[in-house]
Coordinates of C-alpha atoms in Angstrom, one line a residue:
M212 CA 73.9 117.7 -60.6
T213 CA 74.7 114.0 -59.9
T214 CA 75.7 112.4 -56.7
A215 CA 78.4 109.8 -56.6
P216 CA 77.6 106.6 -54.8
S217 CA 79.0 106.2 -51.3
A218 CA 82.2 104.4 -50.9
G219 CA 80.6 101.5 -49.1
A220 CA 77.6 101.0 -51.6
P221 CA 77.9 98.0 -54.0
P222 CA 78.0 99.0 -57.6
R223 CA 74.7 98.8 -59.4
P224 CA 74.9 96.1 -62.1
A225 CA 74.3 97.1 -65.7
L226 CA 70.7 96.3 -66.9
L227 CA 71.7 93.5 -69.3
S228 CA 74.6 92.1 -67.3
P229 CA 74.0 88.7 -65.5
S230 CA 72.1 89.1 -62.3
P231 CA 74.3 88.8 -59.2
T232 CA 74.3 85.7 -57.1
S233 CA 76.0 84.9 -53.8
S234 CA 78.7 82.8 -55.5
P235 CA 79.7 82.2 -59.1
A236 CA 77.6 79.8 -61.1
P237 CA 79.2 76.3 -61.0
R238 CA 80.9 75.0 -64.1
A239 CA 79.0 72.2 -65.8
E240 CA 80.5 68.7 -65.5
A241 CA 81.4 66.9 -68.7
A242 CA 78.5 64.9 -70.1
P243 CA 78.8 61.2 -69.4
P244 CA 79.1 58.7 -72.4
V245 CA 76.0 58.2 -74.5
R246 CA 73.6 55.6 -73.1
R247 CA 73.4 53.5 -76.2
A248 CA 70.7 51.0 -75.1
P249 CA 68.2 53.6 -74.0
L250 CA 69.0 55.8 -77.1
V251 CA 68.4 52.9 -79.5
G252 CA 65.3 51.9 -77.6
A253 CA 63.8 55.4 -77.6
G254 CA 64.9 55.9 -81.3
V255 CA 63.2 52.7 -82.4
I256 CA 60.0 53.5 -80.5
G257 CA 59.9 57.0 -81.9
A258 CA 60.5 55.9 -85.5
A259 CA 58.0 53.0 -85.3
L260 CA 55.3 55.1 -83.7
T261 CA 55.8 58.0 -86.1
A262 CA 55.6 55.6 -89.1
Y263 CA 52.4 54.0 -87.7
V264 CA 50.7 57.4 -87.0
F265 CA 51.5 58.7 -90.4
A266 CA 50.2 55.6 -92.0
A267 CA 47.1 55.1 -89.9
H268 CA 46.0 58.7 -89.1
G269 CA 47.6 60.9 -91.8
A270 CA 50.2 63.6 -92.1
K271 CA 48.6 66.0 -89.6
S272 CA 48.8 63.5 -86.7
G273 CA 52.3 62.5 -87.8
V274 CA 53.5 66.0 -87.8
L275 CA 52.0 66.6 -84.3
L276 CA 53.9 63.6 -83.0
L277 CA 57.1 64.9 -84.5
L278 CA 56.5 68.3 -82.9
G279 CA 56.0 66.6 -79.6
I280 CA 59.3 64.8 -80.0
G281 CA 61.0 68.1 -80.7
L282 CA 59.3 69.7 -77.6
G283 CA 60.6 66.8 -75.4
F284 CA 64.1 67.1 -76.8
A285 CA 64.2 70.9 -76.2
L286 CA 62.6 70.7 -72.7
F287 CA 65.2 68.2 -71.5
H288 CA 68.3 69.7 -73.0
S289 CA 67.4 73.2 -71.7
R290 CA 66.0 71.8 -68.5
F291 CA 63.2 74.3 -69.0
G292 CA 61.1 74.1 -65.9
F293 CA 58.2 75.9 -64.2
T294 CA 58.2 74.1 -60.9
S295 CA 61.8 74.8 -60.0
A296 CA 61.7 78.3 -61.4
W297 CA 58.8 79.4 -59.1
R298 CA 60.4 77.5 -56.2
Q299 CA 63.7 79.3 -56.7
L300 CA 62.0 82.7 -57.0
V301 CA 59.8 82.3 -54.0
A302 CA 62.3 80.6 -51.7
V303 CA 65.5 82.7 -52.3
G304 CA 64.6 85.3 -54.9
N305 CA 66.5 83.8 -57.9
G306 CA 64.4 85.0 -60.8
T307 CA 66.5 83.3 -63.6
G308 CA 63.8 80.8 -64.4
L309 CA 61.0 83.4 -64.3
R310 CA 62.9 85.7 -66.7
A311 CA 63.3 82.7 -69.0
H312 CA 59.5 82.4 -68.8
T313 CA 59.1 86.0 -70.0
L314 CA 61.2 85.2 -73.0
L315 CA 59.2 82.1 -73.8
L316 CA 55.9 83.9 -73.3
G317 CA 57.0 86.9 -75.3
A318 CA 58.3 84.9 -78.2
T319 CA 55.2 82.7 -78.2
A320 CA 52.9 85.8 -78.0
T321 CA 54.7 87.2 -81.1
L322 CA 54.2 84.0 -83.1
F323 CA 50.6 83.6 -81.9
A324 CA 49.8 87.2 -83.0
L325 CA 51.2 86.5 -86.4
V326 CA 49.5 83.1 -86.8
I327 CA 46.1 83.9 -85.3
G328 CA 46.0 87.5 -86.4
T329 CA 46.4 86.5 -90.0
G330 CA 44.3 83.3 -89.8
T331 CA 47.1 81.2 -91.0
G332 CA 46.7 77.4 -90.6
L333 CA 47.9 74.2 -92.1
F334 CA 45.9 71.1 -93.0
G335 CA 42.7 73.2 -93.4
T336 CA 42.8 74.4 -89.7
V337 CA 41.8 77.8 -88.5
P338 CA 43.9 79.0 -85.5
A339 CA 42.0 80.0 -82.4
V340 CA 43.0 81.8 -79.2
S341 CA 43.2 79.9 -75.9
A342 CA 40.8 81.8 -73.6
G343 CA 39.2 80.6 -70.4
P344 CA 36.5 81.9 -68.0
I345 CA 37.5 83.9 -65.0
G346 CA 36.0 82.6 -61.9
V347 CA 36.2 80.4 -58.8
G348 CA 37.4 77.3 -60.7
L349 CA 40.3 79.2 -62.2
L350 CA 41.4 80.5 -58.8
V351 CA 41.0 77.2 -56.9
G352 CA 42.4 75.1 -59.7
A353 CA 45.5 77.2 -60.3
F354 CA 46.3 77.2 -56.5
L355 CA 45.8 73.5 -56.2
F356 CA 48.0 72.9 -59.3
A357 CA 50.8 75.0 -57.9
V358 CA 50.8 73.2 -54.6
G359 CA 50.8 69.9 -56.5
M360 CA 53.8 71.0 -58.6
Q361 CA 55.9 71.5 -55.5
L362 CA 54.8 68.2 -53.9
G363 CA 55.0 66.2 -57.1
G364 CA 58.3 67.7 -58.2
A365 CA 57.2 68.7 -61.7
C366 CA 54.7 70.6 -63.7
A367 CA 52.6 69.2 -66.6
S368 CA 55.4 69.5 -69.2
G369 CA 58.0 68.7 -66.6
T370 CA 56.3 65.5 -65.6
L371 CA 56.4 64.2 -69.2
F372 CA 60.0 65.0 -69.9
A373 CA 61.1 63.7 -66.5
V374 CA 59.3 60.4 -67.1
G375 CA 60.9 60.2 -70.5
S376 CA 64.4 60.7 -69.0
G377 CA 63.9 57.8 -66.6
Q378 CA 63.0 59.5 -63.3
S379 CA 61.0 56.8 -61.5
T380 CA 59.6 59.2 -58.8
I381 CA 57.9 61.2 -61.5
V382 CA 56.2 58.1 -62.9
L383 CA 54.2 58.2 -59.6
T384 CA 53.5 61.8 -60.2
L385 CA 52.1 61.0 -63.6
F386 CA 50.0 58.2 -62.2
G387 CA 48.5 60.7 -59.7
F388 CA 48.1 63.3 -62.4
I389 CA 46.1 60.9 -64.6
T390 CA 44.0 59.7 -61.6
G391 CA 43.2 63.3 -60.5
S392 CA 42.3 64.3 -64.1
T393 CA 40.0 61.3 -64.3
L394 CA 38.3 62.0 -61.0
A395 CA 37.7 65.6 -61.9
A396 CA 36.1 64.6 -65.2
W397 CA 34.0 62.0 -63.4
Q398 CA 32.7 64.7 -60.9
F399 CA 32.3 67.4 -63.6
G400 CA 28.9 68.3 -62.2
L401 CA 30.4 69.4 -58.9
W402 CA 32.5 72.1 -60.3
S403 CA 31.3 73.0 -63.8
A404 CA 28.7 75.4 -62.5
L405 CA 31.1 77.4 -60.2
P406 CA 30.6 81.2 -60.6
A407 CA 32.7 82.6 -63.5
L408 CA 32.8 85.6 -65.8
D409 CA 33.2 85.2 -69.6
P410 CA 36.7 85.1 -71.0
Y411 CA 38.5 88.4 -71.6
V412 CA 40.8 88.5 -74.7
L413 CA 42.8 91.6 -75.4
S414 CA 42.6 91.3 -79.1
D415 CA 38.8 91.7 -79.0
H416 CA 39.3 95.2 -77.6
V417 CA 42.6 96.6 -78.9
G418 CA 43.3 94.3 -81.9
W419 CA 46.2 91.9 -82.4
F420 CA 48.9 94.5 -82.5
G421 CA 47.6 96.2 -79.4
S422 CA 47.3 92.8 -77.6
W423 CA 50.9 91.9 -78.5
A424 CA 52.3 95.2 -77.5
L425 CA 50.5 95.2 -74.1
T426 CA 51.7 91.6 -73.5
V427 CA 55.3 92.4 -74.3
V428 CA 55.3 95.5 -72.1
A429 CA 53.9 93.6 -69.2
L430 CA 56.4 90.8 -69.6
A431 CA 59.3 93.3 -69.8
A432 CA 58.1 94.8 -66.5
I433 CA 58.1 91.3 -64.9
W434 CA 61.6 90.6 -66.3
Y435 CA 62.8 93.9 -64.7
V436 CA 61.1 93.3 -61.4
A437 CA 62.5 89.7 -61.2
R438 CA 66.0 91.0 -61.9
T439 CA 65.7 93.7 -59.4
V440 CA 64.5 91.3 -56.7
Q441 CA 67.4 89.0 -57.5
A442 CA 69.9 91.8 -57.3
R443 CA 68.7 92.8 -53.8
R444 CA 68.5 89.3 -52.4
N445 CA 71.7 88.0 -54.0
P446 CA 70.6 84.3 -54.0
P447 CA 72.6 81.2 -54.7
P448 CA 73.2 80.4 -58.4
I449 CA 71.3 77.6 -60.2
G450 CA 73.2 74.4 -60.7
A451 CA 74.6 73.5 -64.1
P452 CA 73.6 70.1 -65.6
P453 CA 76.3 68.0 -67.3
S454 CA 77.1 69.2 -70.8
A455 CA 79.1 68.5 -73.8
R456 CA 82.0 70.9 -74.3
S457 CA 81.7 72.1 -77.9
A458 CA 78.8 74.1 -79.2
L459 CA 78.1 71.6 -82.0
A460 CA 78.0 68.7 -79.6
R461 CA 75.7 70.5 -77.2
T462 CA 73.0 70.7 -79.8
V463 CA 72.5 66.9 -79.4
R464 CA 74.1 66.2 -76.0
G465 CA 73.1 69.3 -74.0
S466 CA 72.9 71.4 -72.1
W467 CA 71.2 74.4 -73.8
P468 CA 71.0 77.9 -72.3
L469 CA 67.5 78.7 -71.0
A470 CA 67.1 81.4 -73.6
V471 CA 67.8 79.0 -76.4
G472 CA 65.3 76.5 -75.0
A473 CA 62.7 79.3 -74.7
V474 CA 63.0 80.3 -78.3
V475 CA 62.9 76.7 -79.6
L476 CA 59.9 75.9 -77.5
A477 CA 58.1 79.0 -78.7
V478 CA 58.7 78.0 -82.4
L479 CA 57.6 74.4 -81.8
G480 CA 54.5 75.6 -79.8
A481 CA 53.6 77.9 -82.7
G482 CA 54.0 74.8 -85.0
V483 CA 51.4 73.0 -82.9
L484 CA 49.1 75.9 -83.4
L485 CA 49.6 76.0 -87.1
V486 CA 49.1 72.3 -87.6
S487 CA 46.2 71.7 -85.2
G488 CA 44.5 75.1 -85.0
G489 CA 44.9 75.1 -81.2
A490 CA 47.7 75.9 -78.8
W491 CA 50.0 73.4 -77.2
G492 CA 48.4 71.7 -74.2
V493 CA 49.1 68.7 -71.9
T494 CA 46.5 67.8 -69.4
S495 CA 43.4 67.1 -71.4
A496 CA 45.1 63.9 -72.6
F497 CA 45.4 62.7 -69.0
S498 CA 41.6 62.8 -68.6
L499 CA 41.3 60.9 -71.9
W500 CA 43.9 58.2 -70.9
G501 CA 42.1 57.8 -67.6
A502 CA 38.7 57.5 -69.2
K503 CA 40.0 54.9 -71.7
A504 CA 41.4 52.9 -68.7
V505 CA 38.0 53.1 -66.9
G506 CA 36.4 51.8 -70.1
V507 CA 38.8 48.9 -70.3
L508 CA 38.0 48.0 -66.7
G509 CA 34.3 47.8 -67.4
G510 CA 33.2 51.4 -66.5
A511 CA 31.2 53.7 -68.7
P512 CA 32.9 57.1 -68.9
E513 CA 30.8 58.0 -72.0
T514 CA 27.9 58.5 -69.6
W515 CA 29.8 61.1 -67.6
A516 CA 28.6 64.7 -68.2
Y517 CA 32.2 65.7 -69.0
W518 CA 32.4 63.3 -71.9
R519 CA 28.9 64.0 -73.1
R520 CA 29.9 67.4 -74.4
P521 CA 30.2 67.3 -78.2
D522 CA 33.9 68.0 -78.5
S523 CA 34.8 65.7 -75.6
A524 CA 32.5 62.9 -76.8
A525 CA 34.3 62.9 -80.2
Q526 CA 37.7 62.9 -78.3
L527 CA 36.7 59.9 -76.2
A528 CA 35.2 58.0 -79.2
G529 CA 38.3 58.4 -81.3
P530 CA 41.7 56.6 -81.0
V531 CA 44.3 57.9 -78.6
L532 CA 46.8 58.2 -81.5
A533 CA 44.5 60.6 -83.3
D534 CA 44.2 62.9 -80.4
K535 CA 46.3 66.1 -80.7
T536 CA 47.3 66.4 -77.1
S537 CA 48.0 62.7 -76.7
L538 CA 50.3 62.8 -79.7
T539 CA 52.4 65.7 -78.4
D540 CA 52.5 64.2 -74.9
L541 CA 53.8 60.9 -76.1
G542 CA 56.2 62.8 -78.3
I543 CA 57.6 64.8 -75.4
M544 CA 58.3 61.6 -73.5
I545 CA 60.1 60.0 -76.5
G546 CA 62.0 63.2 -77.3
A547 CA 63.2 63.6 -73.7
A548 CA 64.3 59.9 -73.6
V549 CA 66.4 60.5 -76.8
A550 CA 67.9 63.7 -75.3
A551 CA 68.6 62.1 -71.9
A552 CA 70.2 59.0 -73.5
A553 CA 72.3 61.1 -75.9
G554 CA 73.4 63.3 -73.0
G555 CA 74.4 60.2 -71.1
V556 CA 72.1 60.9 -68.1
W557 CA 69.1 58.6 -68.8
K558 CA 68.8 56.6 -65.6
L559 CA 66.1 54.7 -63.7
H560 CA 66.0 55.7 -60.1
R561 CA 65.3 53.0 -57.5
G562 CA 64.7 53.0 -53.7
I563 CA 62.2 55.9 -53.6
P564 CA 61.5 56.9 -49.9
A565 CA 57.9 56.3 -48.8
R566 CA 57.3 60.0 -48.0
T567 CA 58.6 61.0 -51.4
A568 CA 56.4 58.5 -53.2
L569 CA 53.4 59.7 -51.2
A570 CA 54.2 63.4 -52.1
A571 CA 54.6 62.4 -55.8
V572 CA 51.1 60.7 -56.0
L573 CA 49.4 63.5 -53.9
G574 CA 51.1 66.2 -56.0
G575 CA 49.9 64.5 -59.2
L576 CA 46.3 64.2 -57.8
L577 CA 46.2 67.9 -57.0
M578 CA 47.6 68.9 -60.4
G579 CA 45.1 66.7 -62.2
V580 CA 42.1 68.1 -60.3
G581 CA 43.5 71.7 -60.5
A582 CA 44.1 71.6 -64.2
R583 CA 40.5 70.5 -64.9
L584 CA 39.1 73.2 -62.5
A585 CA 41.3 75.9 -64.0
G586 CA 40.8 74.8 -67.6
G587 CA 44.5 74.2 -68.1
C588 CA 47.9 73.8 -66.6
N589 CA 51.2 75.7 -66.8
I590 CA 51.1 75.1 -70.6
G591 CA 47.5 75.2 -71.6
A592 CA 46.4 78.0 -69.3
Y593 CA 49.6 80.0 -68.3
L594 CA 51.6 79.8 -71.5
A595 CA 48.9 79.6 -74.1
G596 CA 46.6 82.0 -72.2
I597 CA 49.1 84.8 -71.9
A598 CA 50.4 84.3 -75.4
S599 CA 46.8 84.5 -76.7
G600 CA 46.2 87.8 -74.8
S601 CA 43.7 86.1 -72.4
L602 CA 43.3 87.6 -68.9
H603 CA 42.9 84.1 -67.4
G604 CA 46.5 83.2 -68.2
W605 CA 47.8 86.1 -66.2
I606 CA 45.5 85.3 -63.3
W607 CA 46.6 81.6 -63.4
G608 CA 50.2 82.7 -63.1
G609 CA 49.6 85.1 -60.2
V610 CA 47.6 82.5 -58.3
A611 CA 50.2 79.8 -59.0
L612 CA 52.8 82.0 -57.3
L613 CA 50.6 81.9 -54.1
G614 CA 50.2 78.2 -54.5
T615 CA 53.9 77.8 -54.8
W616 CA 54.4 79.7 -51.5
A617 CA 51.9 77.2 -49.8
G618 CA 53.6 74.2 -51.5
L619 CA 57.0 75.2 -50.2
R620 CA 55.7 75.1 -46.7
L621 CA 54.2 71.6 -47.2
R622 CA 57.4 70.1 -48.8
P623 CA 59.3 69.5 -45.5
L624 CA 56.4 67.4 -44.2
F625 CA 57.3 64.9 -46.9
G626 CA 61.1 65.1 -46.4
L627 CA 61.5 67.5 -49.4
G628 CA 63.9 70.3 -49.1
N629 CA 63.7 74.0 -50.2
P630 CA 66.4 76.3 -51.4
K631 CA 68.1 78.4 -48.7
P632 CA 70.1 81.6 -49.0
T633 CA 73.1 79.8 -47.5
D634 CA 73.1 77.0 -50.2
T635 CA 75.9 76.7 -52.7
I636 CA 73.3 76.3 -55.5
C637 CA 69.5 76.5 -55.5

């Protein structure tokens, strides 16, 4: 026997229908004209750097740079973010961004299971999981990183594509990020011995198929919970960035649906794994760039305990343009610059308020320190960890939500707003 819903109860939306919002999603404005000068500049820099890397460091490095350019192009055109997604979820219950995360994570986990599970690699590489220890450093680092995201206005990948698109405030965030990463590497002895358990990787216990299946089921549950929360809270919709009108034009002038961005990023991230043997990461390059700067200024970073470890010593001794993470990071900035200029929205922002500038630098510092303590950021720990079936990735994500809650309460101190249920868009 079934009971009909009461006359005053709102109809329950179908599972796969768009999640309800307090008002219809705004229509995207037409994309402005192409910014020709920035487009030509970014294109020339990208082409010249790619040619040099191929010639000086070989095909493997050159392909990694190209993959980074593709990542930057996709990140900007889909506006695929982590900072705003968590802020919208925690502040008003809009889970659109988090549900896009579950698609990215699920698609990446599927490709990782295929690549790592079969041992497939290019250029003689052997693909490896991204697993990290579970301990105090992970908990403190993920929390600090999430607070820093909300103050700095961007995550690790978001910082790079925002800088590439001309957002001057995020340049300050990047400066703080590099400084924090360098300070954490300098003081490696203070936090390297924090209590921790060994990494826990699902595939070691249930095989790669079992690991993939458990990951996908957990992500599906998160997708459902995020959708249910949004249906109950009925939050404002997310704003729509300027976009070209035809589907063909949108491929190069934006904007892409989040789902398209998630799939493209998963494929490109799997490409990084295939080519380099390791997952896509961001923040280890910031420690390297900072150490190189310290060396130029007369310091001796090679004497720091962080850089005396065998793998790290080789990274520091080698050229930046042969470093995997540096190549993809530089590529992301170039790809984002091309995408922003093609979409007509590349623009340098001037007149940054003092409190906003302070928040950007402070947020970057917290993210730099947090990423080193936690062994990764929203890409290297959260995305790569969960896709690899590592428990530390799930813990990083859970703690980051707590850090987001704390960060939202600090934002008003710096004149930064938070989404409200009464807003037109969030």
